[in-house]
Amino acid sequence: MTVAPKSLCTSHVHEGRLEASDTGDSSVFPRLARWCPDGSVALIQYEDATFNYPELPTELLGISVDATTLPLLPKRLTQPAPILDYTWYPSATIRDPASFCFVASVRECPVKLFDASDGRLRASYRIVDHRERQIAPHSVVFNTGANRLYCGFEDAIEVFDIHRPGEGTRLHTTPSKKSRDGLKGIISALAFAPDMSSDLYAAGSFSPSAPSSSNIAIFSESTGEVPVMFVGAEGQQVGAGYGVRASVSQLMFNPARPYLLYASFRRVEPIYCWDLRGDVTQPVEILTTLSPTAPIGTKLRKTSTNQRLRFDIDYGGKWLAVGGEDGGISVFDLAAHADTVVGENAAHTDSTPRNMPVMQYDGHHDAVGSVAFHPLRSLLLSVSGSRHFDRSNQSAGYSSEESEDDEDDEIIACDEDAPPSDQAKSTRITINRQRLQPTSQDSSVKLWDFGGGAGVAV
């Protein structure tokens, strides 16, 4: 697979609106893109607390306009505060108005269930702390049966019956704040195993793992708040500790092999994979763009951005795509190391297999915050943008110049011991009180086609 995919359409962002003709910089950029489960539309979360439906060709998405009357979707859905996370209803389809909805977590607001056709609020689910304050979860996910909503926040997971709005059931991931047991910190990632016969789900924390415990745990709906197991160890070296020792950014199970769990971490380049059938203290595969000869523990694997760079796995479980902070997109073949997955009686090994990308191409000119495979076609949606501060004119926070007077409000510096002739010439220090505003180098949304000879059949 050496042929780069074909770019079908590109939309640039300007003031929170998608305009295909605009190529200028903007402080508003897309953060996260997710396809509707039927692949009819995509929903994108933006930096300015808005949702947007990108204008994509319906003929490329496999939608027959003659067979159904598509609703007129709103261009923007504005929220009163920053959006922390959102997810589609698992069986949402544009052809069924009742199921066409999604859940969003908005800061200091109840969890909201929106009608995706017009943005109307259908229901809200309250999470209240001991001070009677509204808590917005950092991660939301539906269970496999699509009848419960799981919301992760600090040291707890709130579970709601989606048919009964209001308050839910709280599952504490740690006995107390002072306890060293359990899963501590903000639950930043949740993922259910895509297996109807299993009720397992994974939870990850923003708090880096301690030397004696991991920040990724496996829970079961039937057992409640007692973890089934903890996942992850970076290595078996002496003093290596437990876990990758970084904040969990994303968790995802392989759709075709639900016993494989993939995880990405903040400021860490590789993506780790564990096999839940065997020893979960050792990863069975590490997906990295580094050279196979480079030590995985070196500083080369660190990235400079705290932004979440979300990966995605196609519905066949064969391909994994992820964007980089330099604008590149990497595609990994997950089937290449399928036979190396260890079982229950496998022995420990210090040499974890490395999976290198089978394809890399330049997708954007800024950090790729999210990629999403189309559920039915060989298409990939990618979004880019990040915060950049131009400090060229404000490197020191102030400027100084020679002045003969003391007018305006600038600070005048004089030396009282200097001769009178020198006292007349003072130094004016101008303090720049204007707040430095961030900009994005490339705020864009792109749709890629892997069907034209690229070799990726989703």
CSV table of C-alpha atoms in Angstrom, one decimal:
chain,number,residue,atom,x,y,z
A,1,MET,CA,0.0,0.0,0.0
A,2,THR,CA,2.0,3.0,-1.2
A,3,VAL,CA,-0.6,5.1,-3.1
A,4,ALA,CA,-1.9,8.0,-1.1
A,5,PRO,CA,-5.7,8.3,-0.9
A,6,LYS,CA,-7.6,10.8,-3.1
A,7,SER,CA,-8.9,14.0,-1.5
A,8,LEU,CA,-12.6,14.2,-2.5
A,9,CYS,CA,-13.5,17.5,-0.8
A,10,THR,CA,-12.0,20.1,1.5
A,11,SER,CA,-13.7,22.7,3.7
A,12,HIS,CA,-11.9,25.4,5.6
A,13,VAL,CA,-13.3,27.0,8.8
A,14,HIS,CA,-13.9,30.8,9.2
A,15,GLU,CA,-15.7,32.2,12.2
A,16,GLY,CA,-17.2,28.8,13.0
A,17,ARG,CA,-18.7,28.3,9.6
A,18,LEU,CA,-17.5,25.9,6.9
A,19,GLU,CA,-16.7,27.7,3.6
A,20,ALA,CA,-15.1,25.8,0.8
A,21,SER,CA,-13.5,28.9,-0.6
A,22,ASP,CA,-11.9,30.3,2.6
A,23,THR,CA,-8.2,29.4,3.2
A,24,GLY,CA,-7.4,32.0,5.9
A,25,ASP,CA,-6.2,31.4,9.4
A,26,SER,CA,-8.8,31.2,12.2
A,27,SER,CA,-8.9,30.9,15.9
A,28,VAL,CA,-11.8,28.5,15.5
A,29,PHE,CA,-11.0,24.9,14.5
A,30,PRO,CA,-12.6,21.5,14.6
A,31,ARG,CA,-11.7,19.2,17.4
A,32,LEU,CA,-13.6,15.9,16.9
A,33,ALA,CA,-15.5,14.3,14.0
A,34,ARG,CA,-17.8,11.3,14.2
A,35,TRP,CA,-20.0,9.6,11.6
A,36,CYS,CA,-23.6,8.8,12.2
A,37,PRO,CA,-23.8,5.0,12.6
A,38,ASP,CA,-25.6,4.7,9.2
A,39,GLY,CA,-22.9,6.9,7.5
A,40,SER,CA,-25.4,9.4,6.3
A,41,VAL,CA,-23.9,12.5,7.9
A,42,ALA,CA,-21.0,13.5,10.1
A,43,LEU,CA,-21.1,15.7,13.2
A,44,ILE,CA,-18.1,17.9,14.0
A,45,GLN,CA,-17.3,19.5,17.3
A,46,TYR,CA,-15.6,22.9,17.2
A,47,GLU,CA,-13.4,25.0,19.5
A,48,ASP,CA,-16.1,27.7,19.8
A,49,ALA,CA,-18.6,25.4,21.6
A,50,THR,CA,-20.6,24.6,18.4
A,51,PHE,CA,-21.6,21.5,16.4
A,52,ASN,CA,-21.6,21.5,12.6
A,53,TYR,CA,-22.7,19.2,9.8
A,54,PRO,CA,-20.1,19.4,7.0
A,55,GLU,CA,-21.5,19.6,3.5
A,56,LEU,CA,-20.5,16.2,2.0
A,57,PRO,CA,-21.6,14.8,-1.4
A,58,THR,CA,-24.5,12.4,-0.7
A,59,GLU,CA,-23.6,10.3,-3.7
A,60,LEU,CA,-20.2,9.5,-2.1
A,61,LEU,CA,-21.9,8.4,1.2
A,62,GLY,CA,-24.1,5.8,-0.5
A,63,ILE,CA,-27.4,7.8,0.1
A,64,SER,CA,-30.1,7.6,-2.4
A,65,VAL,CA,-31.9,10.9,-2.4
A,66,ASP,CA,-34.8,9.5,-4.4
A,67,ALA,CA,-35.4,6.7,-1.9
A,68,THR,CA,-35.8,9.0,1.1
A,69,THR,CA,-36.5,12.6,1.9
A,70,LEU,CA,-33.5,13.9,3.9
A,71,PRO,CA,-34.3,16.5,6.6
A,72,LEU,CA,-32.8,19.9,6.3
A,73,LEU,CA,-30.1,19.8,9.0
A,74,PRO,CA,-29.1,23.0,10.8
A,75,LYS,CA,-25.7,24.5,9.9
A,76,ARG,CA,-24.7,25.2,13.5
A,77,LEU,CA,-25.8,24.0,17.0
A,78,THR,CA,-24.4,26.4,19.5
A,79,GLN,CA,-23.8,25.5,23.2
A,80,PRO,CA,-23.5,27.9,26.1
A,81,ALA,CA,-20.1,26.5,27.3
A,82,PRO,CA,-17.2,24.4,25.9
A,83,ILE,CA,-18.1,20.9,24.7
A,84,LEU,CA,-16.2,18.1,26.5
A,85,ASP,CA,-17.4,15.0,24.6
A,86,TYR,CA,-20.3,13.7,22.6
A,87,THR,CA,-21.4,10.4,21.0
A,88,TRP,CA,-24.1,9.2,18.6
A,89,TYR,CA,-27.0,7.0,19.6
A,90,PRO,CA,-25.7,3.5,18.5
A,91,SER,CA,-28.6,2.8,16.1
A,92,ALA,CA,-29.1,6.4,14.9
A,93,THR,CA,-30.1,6.8,11.3
A,94,ILE,CA,-31.3,9.7,9.3
A,95,ARG,CA,-34.2,7.7,7.9
A,96,ASP,CA,-35.7,7.2,11.4
A,97,PRO,CA,-36.4,10.5,13.2
A,98,ALA,CA,-36.9,8.7,16.5
A,99,SER,CA,-33.4,7.3,16.6
A,100,PHE,CA,-31.6,10.2,15.0
A,101,CYS,CA,-30.1,11.8,18.1
A,102,PHE,CA,-26.8,12.2,20.0
A,103,VAL,CA,-25.6,12.9,23.5
A,104,ALA,CA,-23.3,15.8,24.4
A,105,SER,CA,-21.4,16.8,27.6
A,106,VAL,CA,-21.3,20.6,28.0
A,107,ARG,CA,-19.3,22.2,30.8
A,108,GLU,CA,-21.4,23.0,34.0
A,109,CYS,CA,-24.6,21.7,32.3
A,110,PRO,CA,-26.5,18.4,32.6
A,111,VAL,CA,-25.8,15.8,30.0
A,112,LYS,CA,-28.0,16.6,27.0
A,113,LEU,CA,-29.7,14.3,24.5
A,114,PHE,CA,-30.2,16.3,21.3
A,115,ASP,CA,-32.4,15.7,18.3
A,116,ALA,CA,-29.9,15.6,15.5
A,117,SER,CA,-32.3,16.9,12.9
A,118,ASP,CA,-33.0,20.3,14.5
A,119,GLY,CA,-30.9,20.5,17.7
A,120,ARG,CA,-34.0,20.3,19.9
A,121,LEU,CA,-33.3,19.1,23.5
A,122,ARG,CA,-35.0,15.8,24.1
A,123,ALA,CA,-33.8,14.9,27.6
A,124,SER,CA,-31.2,15.9,30.2
A,125,TYR,CA,-29.4,13.8,32.7
A,126,ARG,CA,-28.1,15.5,35.9
A,127,ILE,CA,-24.8,14.8,37.6
A,128,VAL,CA,-24.6,16.7,40.9
A,129,ASP,CA,-21.7,16.7,43.4
A,130,HIS,CA,-21.8,17.1,47.2
A,131,ARG,CA,-21.9,20.9,46.8
A,132,GLU,CA,-25.0,20.7,44.6
A,133,ARG,CA,-23.0,21.8,41.5
A,134,GLN,CA,-23.7,20.5,38.0
A,135,ILE,CA,-20.9,18.2,36.8
A,136,ALA,CA,-20.2,17.7,33.1
A,137,PRO,CA,-18.5,14.4,32.4
A,138,HIS,CA,-15.3,14.2,30.3
A,139,SER,CA,-16.3,11.0,28.5
A,140,VAL,CA,-19.7,9.6,27.5
A,141,VAL,CA,-20.5,6.3,25.9
A,142,PHE,CA,-23.6,4.0,25.3
A,143,ASN,CA,-23.5,0.4,26.4
A,144,THR,CA,-23.7,-2.4,23.9
A,145,GLY,CA,-27.5,-2.8,24.4
A,146,ALA,CA,-28.0,1.0,23.9
A,147,ASN,CA,-30.2,1.3,26.9
A,148,ARG,CA,-27.7,2.8,29.4
A,149,LEU,CA,-25.4,5.9,29.2
A,150,TYR,CA,-22.1,5.8,31.0
A,151,CYS,CA,-20.5,9.1,32.0
A,152,GLY,CA,-17.0,9.5,33.4
A,153,PHE,CA,-15.9,12.3,35.7
A,154,GLU,CA,-13.6,12.6,38.8
A,155,ASP,CA,-13.3,9.3,40.7
A,156,ALA,CA,-16.7,8.0,39.5
A,157,ILE,CA,-18.9,6.9,36.6
A,158,GLU,CA,-22.5,7.9,36.4
A,159,VAL,CA,-24.9,5.4,34.8
A,160,PHE,CA,-28.2,6.6,33.3
A,161,ASP,CA,-31.2,4.7,32.0
A,162,ILE,CA,-31.7,6.7,28.8
A,163,HIS,CA,-35.5,6.2,29.0
A,164,ARG,CA,-35.6,7.9,32.4
A,165,PRO,CA,-34.1,11.4,32.4
A,166,GLY,CA,-32.9,12.8,35.7
A,167,GLU,CA,-30.3,11.4,38.1
A,168,GLY,CA,-28.5,8.1,37.6
A,169,THR,CA,-26.5,5.5,39.6
A,170,ARG,CA,-23.0,6.5,40.7
A,171,LEU,CA,-20.2,3.9,40.5
A,172,HIS,CA,-17.2,5.0,42.5
A,173,THR,CA,-13.9,4.0,40.8
A,174,THR,CA,-11.9,4.4,44.0
A,175,PRO,CA,-13.0,3.9,47.7
A,176,SER,CA,-12.0,7.5,48.7
A,177,LYS,CA,-9.7,10.3,47.6
A,178,LYS,CA,-7.1,9.3,50.1
A,179,SER,CA,-7.1,5.7,49.1
A,180,ARG,CA,-4.5,4.2,46.8
A,181,ASP,CA,-6.8,1.6,45.4
A,182,GLY,CA,-9.0,1.7,42.4
A,183,LEU,CA,-9.0,4.0,39.4
A,184,LYS,CA,-8.2,7.6,40.5
A,185,GLY,CA,-8.6,10.9,38.8
A,186,ILE,CA,-10.9,12.1,36.0
A,187,ILE,CA,-12.3,9.3,33.9
A,188,SER,CA,-11.2,10.6,30.5
A,189,ALA,CA,-12.0,7.7,28.3
A,190,LEU,CA,-14.7,5.0,28.2
A,191,ALA,CA,-15.2,2.2,25.7
A,192,PHE,CA,-17.5,-0.9,25.5
A,193,ALA,CA,-16.4,-4.2,24.0
A,194,PRO,CA,-18.4,-4.6,20.8
A,195,ASP,CA,-19.6,-8.1,21.8
A,196,MET,CA,-23.3,-8.6,22.6
A,197,SER,CA,-22.4,-11.6,24.8
A,198,SER,CA,-20.0,-9.5,26.9
A,199,ASP,CA,-20.8,-6.7,29.3
A,200,LEU,CA,-17.2,-5.5,29.7
A,201,TYR,CA,-16.1,-2.0,29.3
A,202,ALA,CA,-12.8,-0.1,29.7
A,203,ALA,CA,-12.2,3.1,31.6
A,204,GLY,CA,-9.1,5.3,31.6
A,205,SER,CA,-8.0,8.2,33.8
A,206,PHE,CA,-6.3,11.5,33.2
A,207,SER,CA,-4.1,10.8,36.3
A,208,PRO,CA,-0.9,9.1,35.2
A,209,SER,CA,-0.5,5.6,36.6
A,210,ALA,CA,1.2,5.1,39.9
A,211,PRO,CA,4.1,2.7,40.4
A,212,SER,CA,1.7,0.2,42.0
A,213,SER,CA,-1.4,0.5,39.9
A,214,SER,CA,-2.6,1.2,36.3
A,215,ASN,CA,-4.8,4.0,35.1
A,216,ILE,CA,-6.8,1.7,32.8
A,217,ALA,CA,-9.3,-0.7,34.3
A,218,ILE,CA,-11.8,-3.2,32.9
A,219,PHE,CA,-15.3,-3.2,34.5
A,220,SER,CA,-18.4,-5.3,34.0
A,221,GLU,CA,-22.0,-4.1,34.0
A,222,SER,CA,-23.0,-7.0,36.2
A,223,THR,CA,-20.3,-6.5,38.9
A,224,GLY,CA,-20.8,-2.7,39.2
A,225,GLU,CA,-17.9,-0.6,40.6
A,226,VAL,CA,-15.5,-3.5,41.3
A,227,PRO,CA,-12.9,-3.6,38.6
A,228,VAL,CA,-12.5,-7.0,36.8
A,229,MET,CA,-8.8,-6.3,36.1
A,230,PHE,CA,-6.3,-3.5,35.5
A,231,VAL,CA,-4.5,-3.2,32.2
A,232,GLY,CA,-1.1,-2.1,31.1
A,233,ALA,CA,2.6,-2.3,31.9
A,234,GLU,CA,5.2,-0.5,29.9
A,235,GLY,CA,7.8,-3.2,30.4
A,236,GLN,CA,9.2,-5.9,32.7
A,237,GLN,CA,12.4,-4.0,33.5
A,238,VAL,CA,13.3,-3.5,37.1
A,239,GLY,CA,11.8,-0.3,38.4
A,240,ALA,CA,9.7,0.3,35.3
A,241,GLY,CA,6.6,0.6,37.3
A,242,TYR,CA,3.0,-0.2,36.3
A,243,GLY,CA,1.4,1.4,33.3
A,244,VAL,CA,2.5,3.8,30.6
A,245,ARG,CA,2.7,6.6,33.2
A,246,ALA,CA,0.7,9.1,31.1
A,247,SER,CA,-2.8,10.4,30.9
A,248,VAL,CA,-5.2,8.3,28.9
A,249,SER,CA,-6.6,10.1,25.8
A,250,GLN,CA,-8.7,7.4,24.1
A,251,LEU,CA,-9.7,3.8,24.5
A,252,MET,CA,-11.1,1.6,21.7
A,253,PHE,CA,-11.8,-2.1,21.2
A,254,ASN,CA,-11.2,-3.8,17.9
A,255,PRO,CA,-14.7,-4.2,16.2
A,256,ALA,CA,-13.7,-7.6,14.7
A,257,ARG,CA,-11.7,-8.9,17.6
A,258,PRO,CA,-13.3,-7.5,20.8
A,259,TYR,CA,-10.7,-8.9,23.1
A,260,LEU,CA,-8.1,-6.4,21.8
A,261,LEU,CA,-8.0,-3.1,23.5
A,262,TYR,CA,-6.2,-0.1,22.0
A,263,ALA,CA,-5.2,3.0,24.0
A,264,SER,CA,-3.5,6.3,23.3
A,265,PHE,CA,-2.0,8.6,25.9
A,266,ARG,CA,-1.3,12.4,26.2
A,267,ARG,CA,2.0,13.5,24.9
A,268,VAL,CA,2.9,9.9,23.9
A,269,GLU,CA,3.3,9.0,20.3
A,270,PRO,CA,2.7,5.2,20.2
A,271,ILE,CA,-0.7,3.5,20.5
A,272,TYR,CA,-0.7,0.4,22.8
A,273,CYS,CA,-2.7,-2.8,22.3
A,274,TRP,CA,-3.5,-5.4,25.0
A,275,ASP,CA,-5.1,-8.9,24.7
A,276,LEU,CA,-7.7,-9.3,27.4
A,277,ARG,CA,-7.6,-13.1,27.0
A,278,GLY,CA,-4.2,-13.4,28.5
A,279,ASP,CA,-1.7,-11.4,30.6
A,280,VAL,CA,-2.8,-7.8,30.5
A,281,THR,CA,0.3,-6.4,32.2
A,282,GLN,CA,2.2,-6.7,28.9
A,283,PRO,CA,1.1,-5.0,25.7
A,284,VAL,CA,1.0,-7.4,22.7
A,285,GLU,CA,1.6,-4.7,20.1
A,286,ILE,CA,2.8,-1.2,19.9
A,287,LEU,CA,1.8,1.0,17.0
A,288,THR,CA,4.4,3.6,16.3
A,289,THR,CA,5.9,5.7,13.5
A,290,LEU,CA,9.3,5.5,15.1
A,291,SER,CA,12.1,3.3,13.7
A,292,PRO,CA,12.0,-0.3,15.0
A,293,THR,CA,15.6,0.2,16.3
A,294,ALA,CA,14.6,3.3,18.4
A,295,PRO,CA,14.1,2.5,22.1
A,296,ILE,CA,10.5,2.9,23.0
A,297,GLY,CA,11.4,4.5,26.4
A,298,THR,CA,13.4,7.4,24.9
A,299,LYS,CA,12.2,11.0,24.7
A,300,LEU,CA,11.7,10.6,20.9
A,301,ARG,CA,8.3,9.2,21.6
A,302,LYS,CA,7.0,12.3,23.4
A,303,THR,CA,4.9,14.8,21.5
A,304,SER,CA,4.8,18.5,22.3
A,305,THR,CA,1.0,19.0,22.3
A,306,ASN,CA,-1.5,18.3,25.0
A,307,GLN,CA,-4.3,18.1,22.4
A,308,ARG,CA,-6.1,14.8,22.0
A,309,LEU,CA,-5.1,13.2,18.6
A,310,ARG,CA,-7.9,10.6,18.3
A,311,PHE,CA,-7.4,7.5,16.2
A,312,ASP,CA,-10.1,5.3,14.6
A,313,ILE,CA,-10.4,1.6,13.6
A,314,ASP,CA,-12.6,0.6,10.6
A,315,TYR,CA,-15.6,-1.7,11.1
A,316,GLY,CA,-13.7,-4.7,9.7
A,317,GLY,CA,-11.0,-4.3,12.4
A,318,LYS,CA,-8.2,-4.4,9.8
A,319,TRP,CA,-7.1,-0.7,9.6
A,320,LEU,CA,-6.2,1.9,12.2
A,321,ALA,CA,-5.7,5.5,11.2
A,322,VAL,CA,-4.3,8.3,13.4
A,323,GLY,CA,-3.2,11.9,12.7
A,324,GLY,CA,-0.1,13.6,13.9
A,325,GLU,CA,0.7,17.1,15.2
A,326,ASP,CA,2.6,17.8,12.0
A,327,GLY,CA,-0.5,17.3,9.8
A,328,GLY,CA,0.4,13.8,8.6
A,329,ILE,CA,-1.9,10.8,8.7
A,330,SER,CA,-0.7,7.3,9.4
A,331,VAL,CA,-2.5,4.0,8.5
A,332,PHE,CA,-1.6,0.7,10.3
A,333,ASP,CA,-2.5,-2.8,9.2
A,334,LEU,CA,-3.9,-4.5,12.3
A,335,ALA,CA,-4.1,-7.9,10.6
A,336,ALA,CA,-0.4,-8.0,10.0
A,337,HIS,CA,0.3,-9.0,13.6
A,338,ALA,CA,-2.9,-10.9,14.3
A,339,ASP,CA,-1.1,-14.2,14.7
A,340,THR,CA,1.3,-12.7,17.3
A,341,VAL,CA,-1.5,-12.0,19.8
A,342,VAL,CA,-0.7,-14.0,22.9
A,343,GLY,CA,-3.1,-16.3,24.8
A,344,GLU,CA,-3.6,-17.1,28.4
A,345,ASN,CA,-0.6,-19.3,28.9
A,346,ALA,CA,1.9,-17.1,27.0
A,347,ALA,CA,5.2,-16.3,28.6
A,348,HIS,CA,6.4,-12.8,29.4
A,349,THR,CA,8.6,-11.1,26.8
A,350,ASP,CA,10.5,-7.9,26.9
A,351,SER,CA,10.4,-7.4,23.1
A,352,THR,CA,6.8,-6.3,22.3
A,353,PRO,CA,6.1,-6.4,18.5
A,354,ARG,CA,6.2,-3.0,16.8
A,355,ASN,CA,3.7,-2.3,14.1
A,356,MET,CA,4.9,0.3,11.6
A,357,PRO,CA,2.4,2.2,9.4
A,358,VAL,CA,1.8,0.8,5.9
A,359,MET,CA,0.9,4.3,4.6
A,360,GLN,CA,1.8,7.8,5.6
A,361,TYR,CA,0.7,11.0,3.8
A,362,ASP,CA,0.5,14.7,4.4
A,363,GLY,CA,-3.2,15.4,5.1
A,364,HIS,CA,-3.2,18.9,6.6
A,365,HIS,CA,-0.9,21.7,7.6
A,366,ASP,CA,-1.7,21.6,11.3
A,367,ALA,CA,-2.3,19.0,14.0
A,368,VAL,CA,-4.9,16.4,13.0
A,369,GLY,CA,-7.2,16.2,16.0
A,370,SER,CA,-9.5,13.4,14.8
A,371,VAL,CA,-9.9,10.9,12.0
A,372,ALA,CA,-13.0,8.8,11.4
A,373,PHE,CA,-13.6,5.8,9.0
A,374,HIS,CA,-16.9,5.7,7.2
A,375,PRO,CA,-19.0,2.8,8.5
A,376,LEU,CA,-20.0,1.6,5.0
A,377,ARG,CA,-17.5,2.9,2.4
A,378,SER,CA,-13.8,3.2,2.0
A,379,LEU,CA,-13.8,6.9,3.2
A,380,LEU,CA,-11.9,8.7,5.9
A,381,LEU,CA,-12.9,12.0,7.4
A,382,SER,CA,-10.1,14.1,9.0
A,383,VAL,CA,-10.1,17.4,10.8
A,384,SER,CA,-7.2,19.7,11.7
A,385,GLY,CA,-6.4,22.7,13.8
A,386,SER,CA,-4.7,23.7,17.1
A,387,ARG,CA,-3.8,26.8,19.1
A,388,HIS,CA,-0.8,28.8,18.0
A,389,PHE,CA,0.4,31.9,19.8
A,390,ASP,CA,2.5,34.5,17.9
A,391,ARG,CA,4.9,35.9,20.5
A,392,SER,CA,7.2,37.6,18.1
A,393,ASN,CA,6.0,41.1,19.1
A,394,GLN,CA,5.4,40.2,22.8
A,395,SER,CA,8.4,38.2,23.7
A,396,ALA,CA,9.1,40.1,26.9
A,397,GLY,CA,5.6,41.3,27.6
A,398,TYR,CA,6.7,45.0,27.3
A,399,SER,CA,8.8,47.3,25.2
A,400,SER,CA,11.1,50.2,26.2
A,401,GLU,CA,12.1,53.3,24.4
A,402,GLU,CA,13.8,56.6,25.1
A,403,SER,CA,11.4,59.4,26.0
A,404,GLU,CA,11.7,63.1,26.7
A,405,ASP,CA,8.4,63.4,28.5
A,406,ASP,CA,6.1,61.4,30.8
A,407,GLU,CA,2.7,61.8,29.1
A,408,ASP,CA,0.2,59.0,28.8
A,409,ASP,CA,0.0,56.2,31.3
A,410,GLU,CA,3.3,54.5,30.6
A,411,ILE,CA,5.8,53.8,33.4
A,412,ILE,CA,8.7,56.2,33.5
A,413,ALA,CA,12.0,55.0,34.9
A,414,CYS,CA,14.4,57.8,36.2
A,415,ASP,CA,17.7,57.7,38.0
A,416,GLU,CA,17.6,60.3,40.8
A,417,ASP,CA,21.3,60.2,41.3
A,418,ALA,CA,22.0,61.0,37.7
A,419,PRO,CA,22.9,64.6,36.5
A,420,PRO,CA,20.0,66.9,35.7
A,421,SER,CA,20.8,66.7,32.0
A,422,ASP,CA,20.4,62.9,32.1
A,423,GLN,CA,17.3,63.0,34.3
A,424,ALA,CA,15.4,64.8,31.6
A,425,LYS,CA,15.9,61.8,29.3
A,426,SER,CA,14.0,58.9,30.9
A,427,THR,CA,13.2,55.4,29.7
A,428,ARG,CA,9.5,54.7,28.9
A,429,ILE,CA,8.4,51.1,29.5
A,430,THR,CA,5.1,50.3,27.7
A,431,ILE,CA,3.2,47.3,29.0
A,432,ASN,CA,1.1,45.5,26.5
A,433,ARG,CA,-2.1,44.6,28.3
A,434,GLN,CA,-3.8,43.1,25.3
A,435,ARG,CA,-4.4,39.4,25.7
A,436,LEU,CA,-2.6,37.2,23.3
A,437,GLN,CA,-5.1,35.5,21.1
A,438,PRO,CA,-4.4,32.0,19.5
A,439,THR,CA,-4.7,31.3,15.8
A,440,SER,CA,-4.8,28.0,13.9
A,441,GLN,CA,-2.6,27.4,10.9
A,442,ASP,CA,-5.0,25.0,9.1
A,443,SER,CA,-8.6,24.7,10.3
A,444,SER,CA,-10.0,22.3,7.7
A,445,VAL,CA,-12.1,19.2,7.2
A,446,LYS,CA,-11.2,16.7,4.5
A,447,LEU,CA,-12.8,13.6,3.1
A,448,TRP,CA,-10.4,10.9,1.7
A,449,ASP,CA,-11.2,8.1,-0.7
A,450,PHE,CA,-9.2,4.9,-0.2
A,451,GLY,CA,-11.0,3.0,-2.9
A,452,GLY,CA,-9.1,4.3,-5.8
A,453,GLY,CA,-6.2,1.9,-5.8
A,454,ALA,CA,-4.9,2.8,-2.3
A,455,GLY,CA,-5.4,-0.7,-1.1
A,456,VAL,CA,-7.6,0.0,1.9
A,457,ALA,CA,-10.9,-1.7,1.6
A,458,VAL,CA,-13.0,-0.6,4.6
